XYZ file of C-alpha atoms in Angstrom:
503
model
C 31.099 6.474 13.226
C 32.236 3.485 11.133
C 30.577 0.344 10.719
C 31.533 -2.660 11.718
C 33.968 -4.493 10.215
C 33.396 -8.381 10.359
C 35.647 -10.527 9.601
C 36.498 -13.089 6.959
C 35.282 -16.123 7.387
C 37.443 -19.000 8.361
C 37.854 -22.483 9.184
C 37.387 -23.762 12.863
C 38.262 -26.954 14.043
C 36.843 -26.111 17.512
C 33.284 -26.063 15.387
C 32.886 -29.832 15.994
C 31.544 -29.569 19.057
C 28.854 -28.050 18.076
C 27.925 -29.115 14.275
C 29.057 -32.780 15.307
C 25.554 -33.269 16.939
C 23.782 -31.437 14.757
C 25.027 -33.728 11.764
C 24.243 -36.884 14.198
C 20.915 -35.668 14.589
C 20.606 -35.772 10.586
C 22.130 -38.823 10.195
C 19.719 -40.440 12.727
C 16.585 -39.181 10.714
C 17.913 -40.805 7.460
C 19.034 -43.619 8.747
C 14.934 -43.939 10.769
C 13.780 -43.114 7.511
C 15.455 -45.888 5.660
C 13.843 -47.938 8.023
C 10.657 -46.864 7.446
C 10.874 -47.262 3.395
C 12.632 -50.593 3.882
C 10.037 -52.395 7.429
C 6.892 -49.748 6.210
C 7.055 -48.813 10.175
C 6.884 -45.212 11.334
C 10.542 -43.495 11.887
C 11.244 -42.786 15.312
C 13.485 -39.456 15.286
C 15.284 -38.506 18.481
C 15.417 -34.331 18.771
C 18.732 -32.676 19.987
C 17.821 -31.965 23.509
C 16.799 -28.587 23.955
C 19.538 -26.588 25.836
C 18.057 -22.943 25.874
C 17.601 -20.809 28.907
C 17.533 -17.091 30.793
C 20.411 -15.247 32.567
C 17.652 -13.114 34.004
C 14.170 -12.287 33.818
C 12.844 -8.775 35.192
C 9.813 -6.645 34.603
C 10.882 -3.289 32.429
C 9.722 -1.291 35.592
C 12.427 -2.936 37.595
C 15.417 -2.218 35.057
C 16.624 0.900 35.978
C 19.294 0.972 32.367
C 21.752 0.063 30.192
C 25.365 0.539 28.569
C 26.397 -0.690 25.341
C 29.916 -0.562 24.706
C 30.567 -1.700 20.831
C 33.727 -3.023 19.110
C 33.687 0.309 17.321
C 33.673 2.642 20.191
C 30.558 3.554 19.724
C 29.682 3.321 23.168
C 25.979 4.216 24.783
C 24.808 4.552 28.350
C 20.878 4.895 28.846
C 18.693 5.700 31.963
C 15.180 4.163 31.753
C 12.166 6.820 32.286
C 9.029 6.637 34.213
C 7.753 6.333 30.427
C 9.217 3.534 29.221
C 11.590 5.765 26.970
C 15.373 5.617 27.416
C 17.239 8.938 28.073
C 20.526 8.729 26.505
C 23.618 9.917 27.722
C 25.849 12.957 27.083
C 29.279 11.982 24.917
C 32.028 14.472 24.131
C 30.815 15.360 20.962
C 26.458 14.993 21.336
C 24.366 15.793 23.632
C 21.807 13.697 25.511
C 18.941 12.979 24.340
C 15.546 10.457 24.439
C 14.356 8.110 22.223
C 11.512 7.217 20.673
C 9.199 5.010 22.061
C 8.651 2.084 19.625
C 12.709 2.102 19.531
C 13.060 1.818 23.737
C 10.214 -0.476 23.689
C 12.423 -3.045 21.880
C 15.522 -2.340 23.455
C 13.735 -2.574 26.686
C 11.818 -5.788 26.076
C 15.443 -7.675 24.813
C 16.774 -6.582 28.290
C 13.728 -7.821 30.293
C 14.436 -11.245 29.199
C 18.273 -12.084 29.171
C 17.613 -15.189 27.468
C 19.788 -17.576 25.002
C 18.862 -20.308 22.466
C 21.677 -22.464 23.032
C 24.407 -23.772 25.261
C 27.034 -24.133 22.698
C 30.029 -25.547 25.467
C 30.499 -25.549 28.721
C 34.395 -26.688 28.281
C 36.467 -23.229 28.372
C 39.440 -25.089 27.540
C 37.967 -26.059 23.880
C 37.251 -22.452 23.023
C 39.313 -20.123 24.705
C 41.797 -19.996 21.866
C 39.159 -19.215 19.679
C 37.175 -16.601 20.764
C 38.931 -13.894 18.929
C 37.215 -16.126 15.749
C 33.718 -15.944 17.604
C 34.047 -12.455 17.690
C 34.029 -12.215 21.416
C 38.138 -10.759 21.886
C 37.201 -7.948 21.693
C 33.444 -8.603 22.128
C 31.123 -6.935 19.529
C 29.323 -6.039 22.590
C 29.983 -5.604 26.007
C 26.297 -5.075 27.708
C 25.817 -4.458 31.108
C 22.125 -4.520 32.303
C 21.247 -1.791 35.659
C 18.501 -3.106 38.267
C 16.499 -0.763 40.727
C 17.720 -3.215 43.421
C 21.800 -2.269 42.549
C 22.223 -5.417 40.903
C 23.619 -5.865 37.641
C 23.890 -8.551 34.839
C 26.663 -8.542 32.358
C 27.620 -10.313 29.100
C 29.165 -10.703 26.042
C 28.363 -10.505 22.118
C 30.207 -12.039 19.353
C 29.630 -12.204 15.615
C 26.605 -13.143 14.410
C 26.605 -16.724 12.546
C 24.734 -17.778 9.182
C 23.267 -20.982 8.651
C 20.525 -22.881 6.243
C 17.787 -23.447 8.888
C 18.833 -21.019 11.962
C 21.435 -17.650 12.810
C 22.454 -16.763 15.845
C 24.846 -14.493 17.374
C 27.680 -15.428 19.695
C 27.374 -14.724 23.280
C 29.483 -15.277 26.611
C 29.283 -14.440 30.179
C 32.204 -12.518 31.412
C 34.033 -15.490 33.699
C 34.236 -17.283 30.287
C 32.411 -20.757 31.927
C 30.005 -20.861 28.760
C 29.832 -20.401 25.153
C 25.984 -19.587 24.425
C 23.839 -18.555 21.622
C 21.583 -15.884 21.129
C 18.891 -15.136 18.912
C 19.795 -12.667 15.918
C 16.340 -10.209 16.598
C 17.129 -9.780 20.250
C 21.043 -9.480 19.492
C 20.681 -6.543 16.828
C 18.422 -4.838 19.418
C 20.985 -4.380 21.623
C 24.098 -4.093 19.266
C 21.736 -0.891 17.819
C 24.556 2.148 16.947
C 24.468 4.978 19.521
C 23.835 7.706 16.579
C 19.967 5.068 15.321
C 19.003 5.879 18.933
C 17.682 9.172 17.746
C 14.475 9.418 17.256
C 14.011 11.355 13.858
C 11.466 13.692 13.556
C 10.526 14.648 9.749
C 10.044 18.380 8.721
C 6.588 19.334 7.858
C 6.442 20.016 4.298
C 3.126 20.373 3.065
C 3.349 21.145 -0.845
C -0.423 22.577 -0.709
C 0.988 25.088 1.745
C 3.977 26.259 0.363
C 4.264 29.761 -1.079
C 7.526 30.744 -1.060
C 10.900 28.808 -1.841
C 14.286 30.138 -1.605
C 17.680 28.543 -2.710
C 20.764 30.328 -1.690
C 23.891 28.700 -3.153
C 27.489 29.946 -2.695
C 27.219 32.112 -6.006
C 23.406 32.897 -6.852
C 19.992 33.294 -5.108
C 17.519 31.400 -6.191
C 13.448 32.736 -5.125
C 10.006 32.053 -6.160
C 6.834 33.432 -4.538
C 3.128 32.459 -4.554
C 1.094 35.860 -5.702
C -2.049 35.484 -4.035
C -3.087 33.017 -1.261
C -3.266 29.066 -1.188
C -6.687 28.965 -1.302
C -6.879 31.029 -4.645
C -8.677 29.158 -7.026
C -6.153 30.098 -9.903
C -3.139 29.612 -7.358
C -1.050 27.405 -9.464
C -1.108 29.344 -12.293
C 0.026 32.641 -10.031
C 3.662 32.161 -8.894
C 6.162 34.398 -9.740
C 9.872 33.659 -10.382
C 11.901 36.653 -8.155
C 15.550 35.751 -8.230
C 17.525 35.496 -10.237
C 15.363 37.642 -12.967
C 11.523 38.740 -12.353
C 9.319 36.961 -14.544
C 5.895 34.768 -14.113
C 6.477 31.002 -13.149
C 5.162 28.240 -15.358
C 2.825 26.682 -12.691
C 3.670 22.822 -13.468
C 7.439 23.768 -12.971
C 6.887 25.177 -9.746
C 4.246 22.131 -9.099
C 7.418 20.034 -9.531
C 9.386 21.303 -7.297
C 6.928 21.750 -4.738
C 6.437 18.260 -4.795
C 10.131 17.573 -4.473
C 10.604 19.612 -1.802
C 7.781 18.013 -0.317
C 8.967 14.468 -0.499
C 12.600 15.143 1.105
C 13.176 12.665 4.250
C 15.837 12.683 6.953
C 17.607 9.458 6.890
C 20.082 8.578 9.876
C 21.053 10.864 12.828
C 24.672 11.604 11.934
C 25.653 14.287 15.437
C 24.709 17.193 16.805
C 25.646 20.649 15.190
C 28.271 21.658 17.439
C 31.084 24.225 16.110
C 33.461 21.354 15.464
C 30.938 18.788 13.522
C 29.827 21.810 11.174
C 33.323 22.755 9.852
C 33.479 18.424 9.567
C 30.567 17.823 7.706
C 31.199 20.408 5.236
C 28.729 23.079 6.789
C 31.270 26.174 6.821
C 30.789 26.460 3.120
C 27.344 24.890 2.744
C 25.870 23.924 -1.155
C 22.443 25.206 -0.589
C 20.579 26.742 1.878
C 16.329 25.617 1.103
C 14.209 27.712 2.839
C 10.532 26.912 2.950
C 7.636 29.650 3.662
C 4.160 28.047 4.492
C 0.900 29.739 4.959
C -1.463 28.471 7.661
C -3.798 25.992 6.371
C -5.581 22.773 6.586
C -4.615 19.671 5.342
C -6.469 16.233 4.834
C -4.980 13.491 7.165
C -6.161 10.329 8.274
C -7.625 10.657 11.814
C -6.653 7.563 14.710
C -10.061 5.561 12.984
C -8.488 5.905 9.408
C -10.722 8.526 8.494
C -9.901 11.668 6.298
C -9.843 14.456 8.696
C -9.125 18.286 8.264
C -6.104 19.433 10.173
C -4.713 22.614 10.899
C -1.289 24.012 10.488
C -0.227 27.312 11.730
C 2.117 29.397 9.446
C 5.797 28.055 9.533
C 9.477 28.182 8.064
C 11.419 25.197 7.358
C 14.870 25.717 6.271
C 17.142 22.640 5.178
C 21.164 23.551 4.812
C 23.147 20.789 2.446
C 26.456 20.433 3.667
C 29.017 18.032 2.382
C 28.376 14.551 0.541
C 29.089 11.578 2.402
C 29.510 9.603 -0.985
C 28.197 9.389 -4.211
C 24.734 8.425 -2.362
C 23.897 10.481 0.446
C 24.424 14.235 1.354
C 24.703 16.122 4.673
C 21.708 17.935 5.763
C 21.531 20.152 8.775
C 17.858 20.834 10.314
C 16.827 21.882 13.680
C 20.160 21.477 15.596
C 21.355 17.860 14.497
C 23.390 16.870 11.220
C 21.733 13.895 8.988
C 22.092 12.280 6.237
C 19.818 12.044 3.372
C 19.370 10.596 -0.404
C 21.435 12.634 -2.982
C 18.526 11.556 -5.337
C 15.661 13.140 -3.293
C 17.475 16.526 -3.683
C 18.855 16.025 -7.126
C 16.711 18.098 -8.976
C 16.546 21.024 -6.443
C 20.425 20.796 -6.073
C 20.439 21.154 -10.169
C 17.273 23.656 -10.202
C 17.984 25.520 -13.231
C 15.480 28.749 -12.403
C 15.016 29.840 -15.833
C 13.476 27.208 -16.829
C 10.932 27.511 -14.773
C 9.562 30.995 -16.410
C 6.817 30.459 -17.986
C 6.953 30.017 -22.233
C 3.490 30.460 -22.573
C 2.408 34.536 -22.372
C -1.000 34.716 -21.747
C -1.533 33.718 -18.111
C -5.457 33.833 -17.616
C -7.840 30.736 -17.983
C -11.018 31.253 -20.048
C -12.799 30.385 -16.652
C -11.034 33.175 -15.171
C -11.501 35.643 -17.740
C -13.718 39.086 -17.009
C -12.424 41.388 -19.184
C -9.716 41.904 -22.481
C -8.549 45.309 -23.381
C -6.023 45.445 -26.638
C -4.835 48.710 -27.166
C -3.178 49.129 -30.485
C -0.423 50.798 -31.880
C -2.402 54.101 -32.914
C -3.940 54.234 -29.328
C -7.567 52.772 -30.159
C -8.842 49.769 -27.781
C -10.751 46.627 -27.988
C -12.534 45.803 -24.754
C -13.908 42.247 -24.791
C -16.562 42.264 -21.861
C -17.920 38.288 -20.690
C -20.731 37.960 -18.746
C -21.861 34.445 -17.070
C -25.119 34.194 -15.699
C -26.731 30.796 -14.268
C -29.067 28.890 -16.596
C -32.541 28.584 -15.045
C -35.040 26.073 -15.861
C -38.780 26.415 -16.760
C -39.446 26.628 -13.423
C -36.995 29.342 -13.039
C -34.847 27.223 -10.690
C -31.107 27.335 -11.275
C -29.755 24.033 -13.350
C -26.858 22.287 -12.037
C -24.459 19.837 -14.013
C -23.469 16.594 -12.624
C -21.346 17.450 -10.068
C -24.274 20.365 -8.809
C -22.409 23.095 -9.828
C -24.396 25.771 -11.349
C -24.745 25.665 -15.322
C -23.268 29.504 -16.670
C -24.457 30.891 -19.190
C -21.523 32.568 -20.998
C -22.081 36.165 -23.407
C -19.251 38.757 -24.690
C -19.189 42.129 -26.580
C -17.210 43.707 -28.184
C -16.868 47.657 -26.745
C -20.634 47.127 -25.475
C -21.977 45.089 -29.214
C -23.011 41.398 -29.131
C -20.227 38.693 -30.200
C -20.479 34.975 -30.828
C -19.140 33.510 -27.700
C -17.937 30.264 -30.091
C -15.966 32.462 -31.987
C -14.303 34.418 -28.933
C -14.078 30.751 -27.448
C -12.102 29.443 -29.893
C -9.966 32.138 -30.522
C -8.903 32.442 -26.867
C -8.040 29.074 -26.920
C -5.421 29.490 -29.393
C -4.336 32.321 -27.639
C -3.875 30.213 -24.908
C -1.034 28.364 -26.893
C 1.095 30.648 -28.243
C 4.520 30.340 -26.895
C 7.957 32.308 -27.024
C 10.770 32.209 -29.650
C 13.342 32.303 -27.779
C 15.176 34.367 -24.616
C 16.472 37.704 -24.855
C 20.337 38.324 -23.808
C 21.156 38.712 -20.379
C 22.411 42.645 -20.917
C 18.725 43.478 -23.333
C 16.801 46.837 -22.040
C 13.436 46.569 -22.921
C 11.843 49.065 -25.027
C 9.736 51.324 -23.093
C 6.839 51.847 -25.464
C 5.279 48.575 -26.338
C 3.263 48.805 -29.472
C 0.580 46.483 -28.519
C -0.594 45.706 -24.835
C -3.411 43.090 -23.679
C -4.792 43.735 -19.898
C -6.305 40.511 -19.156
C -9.169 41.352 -16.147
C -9.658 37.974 -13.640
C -12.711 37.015 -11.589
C -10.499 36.473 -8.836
C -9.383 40.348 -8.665
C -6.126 40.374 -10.274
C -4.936 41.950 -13.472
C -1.937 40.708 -15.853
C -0.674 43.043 -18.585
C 1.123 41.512 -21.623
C 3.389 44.095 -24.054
C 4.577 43.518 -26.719
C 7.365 45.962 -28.131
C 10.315 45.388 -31.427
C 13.005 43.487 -30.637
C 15.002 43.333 -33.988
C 12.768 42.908 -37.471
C 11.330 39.623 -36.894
C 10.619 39.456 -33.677
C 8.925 41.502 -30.545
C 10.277 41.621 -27.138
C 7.543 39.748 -24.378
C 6.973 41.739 -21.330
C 4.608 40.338 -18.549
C 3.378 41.890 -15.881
C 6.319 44.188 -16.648
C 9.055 41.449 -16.974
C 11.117 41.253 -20.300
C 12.648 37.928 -20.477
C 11.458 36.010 -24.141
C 11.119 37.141 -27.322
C 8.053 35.974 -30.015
C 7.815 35.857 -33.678
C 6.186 39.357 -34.894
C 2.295 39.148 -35.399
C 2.515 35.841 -33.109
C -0.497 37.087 -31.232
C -3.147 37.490 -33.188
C -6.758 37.717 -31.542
C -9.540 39.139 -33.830
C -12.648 36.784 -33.187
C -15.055 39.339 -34.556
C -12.800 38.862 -37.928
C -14.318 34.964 -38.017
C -17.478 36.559 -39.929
């Protein structure tokens, strides 16, 4: 559907007849306030008379619809429901359908009241040449207005007009006796585009919920996947990268994209997706196809009293198909059924997603917090196993001591294969574990060595267990394998972890 296309604006003699009053109307309060500066007496200004009146008045109830027939074609009949909601004819190429409340309220209320602002003439003869420059031949609008009692009222809508103090829109009744005026909110009301009748219903993307996110483009698959559950306390920092190589996800990358996805709105109802409209809209060979796994959950909304309120969410899918663009600014999306439009810039990023760079650069994958136990086996098969224990701190009245927040206060211990070692030292070296990053990526066509010569099992409170390998890559450098993943390599000796050397 095209917009509409107004027209350029021109000069009308015919305009006298109405502006000619107005400017009398001026000239009489300058000349009264002349008076006033000149005799000190108080202006008397005499008001234009007011000329404004109703075609018809009827309560909603007895209205029993509407059709809208615009200069564009884009034509509308509605049928009012018992709940105030307006069901909306079949066309050849949509289906019917009912609109949103708030929308059919306003539509509803315009036609209740079939009122103008202004008689603008009453002499046909001075404006019937003109009314192709009114915008009412063709009409903008051609509105017909259904009673319960068979009765109907019809009239017509021109182009809307733009001036300093007041706009209004053109407006006619079909014999042509009177050229009228109506106001511009109740006007654009009923000049509303058969397509903004829908009532657009948002996905439900809850970022907190999502654990699994596929793109499928025409040549690659694109797949990451949440191992664990939402409710994990290390969840961010557990997502794994499964298409189109196998490799732990750097949480704040899939953060990021999570909260893209997240943020992605439907903007206007474009048609239904009907054989025809998807080969149209560019749907046969589609960009990317986003599907969205979420877990069941609970999520903090505000309740009807403002109020932060836990609701619950079943487990659901939500897939999003990007067909065409309709310019440089918005894309095609199909969802549910119907073809929209949306913002190119909301799906940007995902559109560009570049999944490698979402792998994780940093190797070691287990916060201090989380940390249970270390094994290092070496090269000539011996092992370190670094064992922490937490206990809670208890005062001298053997009562557990809480920090600020009333959390429990741990007292944190490690050995070394069952001896005592400094916790500071173990501290500190595990934090610069912590920041060691890859050297670079291996080629696409590398086979990992299958006998790494070093390998860290990192234990978790949580229950899980990571395994970090390292095995040669060339003479500088070792090949990176995670969790059994070779994708990096690192610098050779770039993970170093001796704390018990500190002494």
């Amino acid at each position: 559907m095209q917009p509409v296309n107004r027209k350029t604006k021109k000069t009308h003699p015919h305009l006298y007849r109405v502006l000619i009053p107005a400017l009398l109307a001026v000239l009489i309060a300058a000349l009264a306030l002349w008076q006033h500066l000149r005799t000190g007496q108080a202006p008397v200004v005499e008001r234009a008379p007011d000329t404004s009146g109703l075609l018809r008045q009827a309560a909603e109830e007895d209205i029993s619809g509407l059709s809208v027939s615009l200069r564009d074609g884009g034509s509308w009949t509605a049928e009012r429901l018992e709940d105030g909601r307006l069901r909306i004819a079949a066309e050849d190429n949509d289906e019917a359908f009912v609109t949103g409340s708030a929308l059919a309220g306003r539509i509803m209320s315009a036609a209740a009241a079939v009122s103008y602002s202004a008689v603008l003439s009453e002499d046909p003869a001075a404006y019937a040449e003109h009314l192709s420059d009114f915008g009412l031949q063709p009409p903008a609008a051609d509105i017909t207005i259904r009673y319960t009692d068979g009765t109907g009222l019809r009239f017509l809508l021109g182009d809307r007009v733009r001036l300093a103090e007041d706009s209004f829109y053109y407006m006619m009744e079909p014999d042509g006796s009177r050229l009228l005026a109506m106001d511009t909110l109740t006007a654009e009301d009923l000049l509303t585009e058969r397509r903004l009748l829908h009532e657009i219903v948002q996905p439900v993307i809850h970022k907190a919920r999502i654990d699994r996110i596929t793109l499928r483009k025409p040549n690659a698959l694109l797949a990451w996947q949440l191992e664990g559950t939402i409710t994990d306390g290390d969840a961010a920092d557990r997502w794994l990268l499964l298409s189109p190589v196998r490799y732990p996800a750097d949480g704040e990358a899939v953060e990021t994209l999570r909260e893209t996805l997240a943020n992605f709105r439907l903007g206007a109802y474009v048609c239904a997706a009907t054989a025809e409209n998807l080969t149209a809209y560019g749907f046969d060979a589609p960009r990317m196809v986003i599907t969205l796994h979420m877990a069941a959950g609970s999520i903090l909304e505000a309740d009807e009293n403002g109020a932060a309120a836990a609701a619950a969410y079943p487990e659901t899918e939500v897939t999003l198909t990007v067909g065409g663009a309709k310019n440089e600014l918005l894309n095609y999306i199909l969802y549910d059924g119907c073809i929209y439009t949306s913002s190119h810039f909301i799906l940007q990023a995902v559109l560009d997603c570049d999944p490698l760079r979402t792998a994780t650069r940093y190797p070691v994958l287990t916060s201090l917090s989380n940390l249970r136990r270390l094994t290092i086996r070496g090269s000539d098969g011996t092992e370190r196993v670094y064992e922490v224990s937490r206990t809670e701190q208890l005062d001298e009245d053997q009562q557990p001591v809480t920090d600020a927040a009333g959390q429990p206060v741990l007292a944190e211990s490690v050995t070394l294969n069952g001896q005592p070692l400094s916790w500071d030292a173990f501290e500190t070296a595990y934090g610069q574990l912590l920041l060691v990053t890859v050297s670079g990526a291996l080629p696409e066509d590398y086979d990992a060595p299958t006998e790494p010569h070093t390998v860290f099992t990192f234990d978790t409170v949580s229950g899980t267990q990571h395994t970090l390998a390292l095995a040669p890559f060339d003479a500088m450098h070792d090949t990176v394998i995670v969790d059994g993943c070779a994708l990096f390599y690192l610098i050779r000796d770039g993970l170093q972890f001796r704390p018990e050397s500190a002494f």
